[in-house]
Amino acid sequence: MRQLWEELSPAERAVCQFLISASPDQILFSSAQELGSATGTSNATVVRTMQRLGFGGLPGLKRALAAEFSSTVAPDVRLQQRISHVGHDLSEIWTRVFDEARERIDHCRRLWDPEMFQRAVEVMAGASSILVYGAGASDPTARHLALKLGRRGHRARATSATGFSLADDLLSLRHGEAVVIFQPARKLREITVLVDRAQAVGARVVLVSDELGGAFADKVDAVLAAPHTPTGITAEPLTGIVVADALLLALDALDESRSVEHSHQLTALREQLLGPRIR
């Protein structure tokens, strides 16, 4: 803030002054609209200020604060503080969840790198088979992508195995395959071993993450940003699923005939199993 102070507008300075005086948890659980109201500015000004400060948006600042906050505050205390900030008003709860979801998706959209996205699509399109990995909260995202890939005619499988159990999935990885990894922040040993195994056998790797891009940039073929939640108010896999859907639609556009044909076959099989649809 000191470095940029002379370049900031009066409204941006007002946002900065509030951030300096506010507590970390107060910022973590506030939406851009609430910060705009507190500073006498607007949510657009808050987002623009975060971008000027190098955070990309409000979720970027929250992530930086959350790193220290979550390491010093126990999970049950964080949950209690989250409930305390949200309150018991049902309409406020509804609004708070949608506000954070929108902020995360907007932030993800701003972080889009067209070159990286194209590279990721090419990696997946050229693969003989795709292994999708997501541990813990990322497991639903991995299974979503693998399921949708199969419905479009791509050979795909998903795993969330950790520790000893992951060895079987690593053993089956082959040259010419692709690996798509969903891992927001924590640098699990499994991710390192999976990337190393892919390099060893000649499989290409796409990493969808919030914080691990820099650590693996020179070891993977493409890195796509998917901001995670600093508050826990919205689901961890939210932006990962949105990124997965963008990849799927891009693959459809590359090979429309295959996607349409397999969709037709899927419908035909469903009708054999359940009977024709009533029109």
Tab-separated table of C-alpha atoms in Angstrom:
chain	number	residue	atom	x	y	z
A	1	MET	CA	0.000	0.000	0.000
A	2	ARG	CA	2.842	2.390	0.847
A	3	GLN	CA	4.472	1.747	-2.519
A	4	LEU	CA	1.297	2.441	-4.483
A	5	TRP	CA	-0.275	5.098	-2.258
A	6	GLU	CA	0.398	8.070	-4.568
A	7	GLU	CA	-1.059	6.183	-7.529
A	8	LEU	CA	-4.301	5.180	-5.786
A	9	SER	CA	-7.558	7.066	-6.177
A	10	PRO	CA	-9.297	8.498	-3.079
A	11	ALA	CA	-11.795	5.605	-3.150
A	12	GLU	CA	-9.008	3.035	-3.377
A	13	ARG	CA	-7.218	4.703	-0.469
A	14	ALA	CA	-10.400	4.464	1.586
A	15	VAL	CA	-10.489	0.717	0.951
A	16	CYS	CA	-6.830	0.391	1.947
A	17	GLN	CA	-7.319	2.336	5.170
A	18	PHE	CA	-10.187	0.059	6.151
A	19	LEU	CA	-8.150	-3.075	5.406
A	20	ILE	CA	-5.326	-1.853	7.632
A	21	SER	CA	-7.674	-1.277	10.573
A	22	ALA	CA	-9.843	-4.388	10.143
A	23	SER	CA	-9.144	-7.759	11.754
A	24	PRO	CA	-8.282	-10.718	9.492
A	25	ASP	CA	-11.478	-12.605	10.300
A	26	GLN	CA	-13.547	-9.480	9.584
A	27	ILE	CA	-12.117	-9.341	6.065
A	28	LEU	CA	-12.330	-13.107	5.554
A	29	PHE	CA	-16.063	-13.232	6.162
A	30	SER	CA	-17.002	-10.029	4.313
A	31	SER	CA	-18.183	-9.844	0.723
A	32	ALA	CA	-17.013	-7.197	-1.731
A	33	GLN	CA	-20.379	-5.490	-1.366
A	34	GLU	CA	-20.063	-5.384	2.440
A	35	LEU	CA	-16.533	-3.981	2.221
A	36	GLY	CA	-17.774	-1.409	-0.265
A	37	SER	CA	-20.490	-0.321	2.160
A	38	ALA	CA	-18.031	-0.195	5.063
A	39	THR	CA	-15.630	2.011	3.102
A	40	GLY	CA	-18.233	4.237	1.462
A	41	THR	CA	-17.232	2.964	-1.971
A	42	SER	CA	-18.563	0.118	-4.132
A	43	ASN	CA	-17.895	-3.575	-4.640
A	44	ALA	CA	-16.271	-2.732	-7.995
A	45	THR	CA	-13.858	-0.377	-6.219
A	46	VAL	CA	-12.994	-3.071	-3.682
A	47	VAL	CA	-12.222	-5.580	-6.439
A	48	ARG	CA	-10.223	-3.009	-8.402
A	49	THR	CA	-8.204	-2.123	-5.291
A	50	MET	CA	-7.388	-5.787	-4.695
A	51	GLN	CA	-6.187	-6.043	-8.271
A	52	ARG	CA	-4.025	-2.925	-7.893
A	53	LEU	CA	-2.451	-4.448	-4.788
A	54	GLY	CA	-1.568	-7.615	-6.706
A	55	PHE	CA	-4.119	-10.032	-5.243
A	56	GLY	CA	-6.136	-10.470	-8.458
A	57	GLY	CA	-9.356	-9.867	-6.521
A	58	LEU	CA	-10.865	-10.124	-3.053
A	59	PRO	CA	-10.535	-13.968	-2.937
A	60	GLY	CA	-6.793	-13.524	-3.483
A	61	LEU	CA	-6.480	-11.299	-0.421
A	62	LYS	CA	-8.658	-13.672	1.592
A	63	ARG	CA	-6.450	-16.584	0.607
A	64	ALA	CA	-3.355	-14.733	1.804
A	65	LEU	CA	-5.022	-13.910	5.118
A	66	ALA	CA	-6.444	-17.416	5.504
A	67	ALA	CA	-3.015	-19.036	5.248
A	68	GLU	CA	-1.965	-17.444	8.545
A	69	PHE	CA	-5.450	-17.513	10.059
A	70	SER	CA	-6.016	-21.238	9.491
A	71	SER	CA	-2.573	-22.202	10.771
A	72	THR	CA	-3.095	-20.444	14.113
A	73	VAL	CA	-6.827	-20.947	14.715
A	74	ALA	CA	-8.293	-24.413	15.353
A	75	PRO	CA	-10.946	-25.697	12.874
A	76	ASP	CA	-13.718	-25.731	15.468
A	77	VAL	CA	-12.932	-22.127	16.409
A	78	ARG	CA	-12.943	-21.106	12.740
A	79	LEU	CA	-16.344	-22.768	12.332
A	80	GLN	CA	-17.670	-20.940	15.378
A	81	GLN	CA	-16.382	-17.615	14.026
A	82	ARG	CA	-17.902	-18.344	10.612
A	83	ILE	CA	-21.305	-18.992	12.182
A	84	SER	CA	-20.953	-15.893	14.339
A	85	HIS	CA	-20.203	-13.671	11.339
A	86	VAL	CA	-22.996	-15.103	9.194
A	87	GLY	CA	-25.604	-14.975	11.954
A	88	HIS	CA	-28.954	-16.756	11.992
A	89	ASP	CA	-30.930	-14.738	9.463
A	90	LEU	CA	-31.857	-17.202	6.697
A	91	SER	CA	-31.955	-14.619	3.941
A	92	GLU	CA	-28.505	-13.387	5.006
A	93	ILE	CA	-27.170	-16.940	4.964
A	94	TRP	CA	-28.576	-17.486	1.466
A	95	THR	CA	-27.060	-14.215	0.241
A	96	ARG	CA	-23.679	-14.861	1.866
A	97	VAL	CA	-23.229	-18.225	0.145
A	98	PHE	CA	-24.152	-16.853	-3.277
A	99	ASP	CA	-21.926	-13.802	-2.799
A	100	GLU	CA	-18.872	-15.916	-2.065
A	101	ALA	CA	-19.655	-18.329	-4.909
A	102	ARG	CA	-19.901	-15.424	-7.337
A	103	GLU	CA	-16.671	-13.873	-6.040
A	104	ARG	CA	-14.780	-17.128	-6.455
A	105	ILE	CA	-16.092	-17.767	-9.967
A	106	ASP	CA	-15.415	-14.165	-11.042
A	107	HIS	CA	-11.890	-14.443	-9.638
A	108	CYS	CA	-11.376	-17.726	-11.488
A	109	ARG	CA	-12.554	-16.103	-14.705
A	110	ARG	CA	-10.074	-13.215	-14.311
A	111	LEU	CA	-7.207	-15.680	-13.791
A	112	TRP	CA	-7.913	-17.439	-17.109
A	113	ASP	CA	-4.801	-17.944	-19.220
A	114	PRO	CA	-5.851	-18.634	-22.848
A	115	GLU	CA	-2.521	-20.201	-23.769
A	116	MET	CA	-2.584	-22.558	-20.799
A	117	PHE	CA	-6.209	-23.447	-21.443
A	118	GLN	CA	-5.504	-24.302	-25.070
A	119	ARG	CA	-2.510	-26.381	-24.032
A	120	ALA	CA	-4.624	-28.290	-21.485
A	121	VAL	CA	-7.294	-29.029	-24.065
A	122	GLU	CA	-4.685	-30.257	-26.552
A	123	VAL	CA	-3.130	-32.528	-23.923
A	124	MET	CA	-6.481	-34.123	-23.147
A	125	ALA	CA	-7.610	-34.332	-26.775
A	126	GLY	CA	-4.427	-36.128	-27.818
A	127	ALA	CA	-4.377	-38.636	-24.970
A	128	SER	CA	-5.144	-42.320	-25.453
A	129	SER	CA	-6.687	-42.359	-21.969
A	130	ILE	CA	-7.073	-39.881	-19.116
A	131	LEU	CA	-6.488	-40.448	-15.406
A	132	VAL	CA	-8.219	-37.825	-13.255
A	133	TYR	CA	-6.956	-37.419	-9.700
A	134	GLY	CA	-8.573	-35.574	-6.818
A	135	ALA	CA	-7.969	-36.329	-3.148
A	136	GLY	CA	-10.308	-35.440	-0.319
A	137	ALA	CA	-12.682	-32.609	-1.196
A	138	SER	CA	-11.459	-32.681	-4.822
A	139	ASP	CA	-12.709	-36.240	-5.339
A	140	PRO	CA	-16.186	-35.154	-6.620
A	141	THR	CA	-14.543	-32.915	-9.223
A	142	ALA	CA	-12.315	-35.723	-10.472
A	143	ARG	CA	-15.218	-38.158	-10.731
A	144	HIS	CA	-17.385	-35.543	-12.450
A	145	LEU	CA	-14.754	-34.954	-15.137
A	146	ALA	CA	-14.041	-38.657	-15.666
A	147	LEU	CA	-17.762	-39.476	-15.958
A	148	LYS	CA	-18.398	-36.702	-18.478
A	149	LEU	CA	-15.308	-37.636	-20.498
A	150	GLY	CA	-16.576	-41.214	-20.774
A	151	ARG	CA	-19.952	-39.981	-21.990
A	152	ARG	CA	-18.152	-38.106	-24.769
A	153	GLY	CA	-16.227	-41.122	-25.959
A	154	HIS	CA	-12.925	-40.559	-24.144
A	155	ARG	CA	-11.323	-43.351	-22.144
A	156	ALA	CA	-11.140	-41.959	-18.608
A	157	ARG	CA	-10.894	-43.120	-15.034
A	158	ALA	CA	-10.859	-41.290	-11.710
A	159	THR	CA	-9.086	-42.000	-8.456
A	160	SER	CA	-8.845	-40.357	-5.056
A	161	ALA	CA	-6.475	-42.932	-3.586
A	162	THR	CA	-3.813	-41.812	-1.156
A	163	GLY	CA	-0.805	-43.489	0.415
A	164	PHE	CA	-0.159	-47.145	-0.336
A	165	SER	CA	-3.382	-47.513	-2.344
A	166	LEU	CA	-2.292	-45.054	-5.041
A	167	ALA	CA	0.515	-47.351	-6.195
A	168	ASP	CA	-1.881	-49.472	-8.284
A	169	ASP	CA	-3.093	-46.429	-10.212
A	170	LEU	CA	0.484	-45.283	-10.751
A	171	LEU	CA	1.482	-48.721	-12.010
A	172	SER	CA	-1.219	-48.700	-14.702
A	173	LEU	CA	-0.216	-45.286	-16.083
A	174	ARG	CA	1.080	-45.556	-19.654
A	175	HIS	CA	2.935	-43.560	-22.290
A	176	GLY	CA	0.572	-41.394	-24.333
A	177	GLU	CA	-1.961	-41.007	-21.544
A	178	ALA	CA	-2.864	-37.764	-19.778
A	179	VAL	CA	-3.255	-37.011	-16.086
A	180	VAL	CA	-5.555	-34.248	-14.829
A	181	ILE	CA	-4.950	-33.326	-11.180
A	182	PHE	CA	-7.310	-31.298	-9.011
A	183	GLN	CA	-5.478	-30.107	-5.896
A	184	PRO	CA	-6.172	-26.613	-4.510
A	185	ALA	CA	-3.332	-25.859	-2.149
A	186	ARG	CA	-1.707	-28.527	-0.027
A	187	LYS	CA	1.376	-30.050	-1.625
A	188	LEU	CA	0.588	-33.674	-0.918
A	189	ARG	CA	3.330	-36.238	-1.391
A	190	GLU	CA	0.899	-38.105	-3.661
A	191	ILE	CA	0.889	-35.196	-6.129
A	192	THR	CA	4.672	-35.145	-6.361
A	193	VAL	CA	4.894	-38.918	-6.866
A	194	LEU	CA	2.066	-38.860	-9.432
A	195	VAL	CA	3.721	-36.102	-11.476
A	196	ASP	CA	7.099	-37.852	-11.303
A	197	ARG	CA	5.552	-41.135	-12.426
A	198	ALA	CA	3.832	-39.419	-15.348
A	199	GLN	CA	7.149	-37.932	-16.451
A	200	ALA	CA	8.860	-41.300	-16.148
A	201	VAL	CA	6.385	-43.167	-18.373
A	202	GLY	CA	5.743	-40.341	-20.858
A	203	ALA	CA	2.265	-39.262	-19.761
A	204	ARG	CA	1.331	-35.575	-19.937
A	205	VAL	CA	-0.086	-33.659	-16.973
A	206	VAL	CA	-2.651	-30.893	-16.471
A	207	LEU	CA	-2.768	-29.371	-12.981
A	208	VAL	CA	-5.864	-27.500	-11.788
A	209	SER	CA	-4.923	-25.679	-8.600
A	210	ASP	CA	-4.961	-22.463	-6.633
A	211	GLU	CA	-1.541	-22.371	-5.018
A	212	LEU	CA	0.558	-25.196	-6.518
A	213	GLY	CA	1.082	-23.805	-10.013
A	214	GLY	CA	4.474	-22.314	-9.216
A	215	ALA	CA	5.743	-25.444	-7.485
A	216	PHE	CA	4.934	-27.701	-10.459
A	217	ALA	CA	5.140	-25.290	-13.417
A	218	ASP	CA	8.297	-26.897	-14.803
A	219	LYS	CA	7.015	-30.443	-14.306
A	220	VAL	CA	3.553	-30.326	-15.870
A	221	ASP	CA	2.264	-29.405	-19.309
A	222	ALA	CA	-0.425	-26.939	-18.240
A	223	VAL	CA	-1.607	-25.215	-15.064
A	224	LEU	CA	-5.165	-23.889	-14.746
A	225	ALA	CA	-6.238	-21.658	-11.867
A	226	ALA	CA	-9.178	-22.657	-9.652
A	227	PRO	CA	-9.355	-20.466	-6.511
A	228	HIS	CA	-10.335	-22.349	-3.379
A	229	THR	CA	-12.450	-21.031	-0.515
A	230	PRO	CA	-10.676	-19.116	2.250
A	231	THR	CA	-13.720	-19.240	4.518
A	232	GLY	CA	-15.328	-22.644	4.013
A	233	ILE	CA	-18.681	-21.008	3.250
A	234	THR	CA	-18.832	-22.477	-0.269
A	235	ALA	CA	-17.786	-25.939	-1.406
A	236	GLU	CA	-14.100	-26.516	-2.069
A	237	PRO	CA	-14.689	-28.133	-5.521
A	238	LEU	CA	-16.823	-25.252	-6.874
A	239	THR	CA	-14.314	-23.583	-9.205
A	240	GLY	CA	-12.668	-26.891	-10.089
A	241	ILE	CA	-15.979	-28.190	-11.438
A	242	VAL	CA	-16.453	-25.000	-13.459
A	243	VAL	CA	-12.962	-25.416	-14.960
A	244	ALA	CA	-13.753	-29.073	-15.701
A	245	ASP	CA	-16.940	-28.061	-17.537
A	246	ALA	CA	-14.983	-25.546	-19.622
A	247	LEU	CA	-12.510	-28.286	-20.609
A	248	LEU	CA	-15.365	-30.615	-21.544
A	249	LEU	CA	-17.063	-28.053	-23.759
A	250	ALA	CA	-13.753	-27.268	-25.461
A	251	LEU	CA	-13.238	-30.971	-26.194
A	252	ASP	CA	-16.771	-31.118	-27.628
A	253	ALA	CA	-15.915	-28.261	-29.963
A	254	LEU	CA	-12.754	-30.027	-31.152
A	255	ASP	CA	-14.555	-33.265	-32.036
A	256	GLU	CA	-18.251	-32.535	-32.314
A	257	SER	CA	-19.112	-35.725	-34.188
A	258	ARG	CA	-17.644	-38.001	-31.520
A	259	SER	CA	-19.407	-36.184	-28.698
A	260	VAL	CA	-22.744	-36.215	-30.489
A	261	GLU	CA	-22.428	-39.871	-31.494
A	262	HIS	CA	-21.615	-41.026	-27.980
A	263	SER	CA	-24.415	-38.907	-26.562
A	264	HIS	CA	-26.767	-40.656	-28.996
A	265	GLN	CA	-25.456	-44.067	-27.935
A	266	LEU	CA	-25.881	-43.164	-24.257
A	267	THR	CA	-29.498	-42.165	-24.863
A	268	ALA	CA	-30.165	-45.389	-26.755
A	269	LEU	CA	-28.719	-47.503	-23.943
A	270	ARG	CA	-30.766	-45.644	-21.357
A	271	GLU	CA	-33.910	-46.282	-23.338
A	272	GLN	CA	-33.094	-49.987	-23.494
A	273	LEU	CA	-32.696	-49.995	-19.735
A	274	LEU	CA	-35.615	-47.780	-18.777
A	275	GLY	CA	-37.888	-47.816	-21.798
A	276	PRO	CA	-38.489	-45.012	-24.317
A	277	ARG	CA	-39.093	-41.532	-22.982
A	278	ILE	CA	-42.669	-40.314	-22.922
A	279	ARG	CA	-42.872	-37.449	-25.367
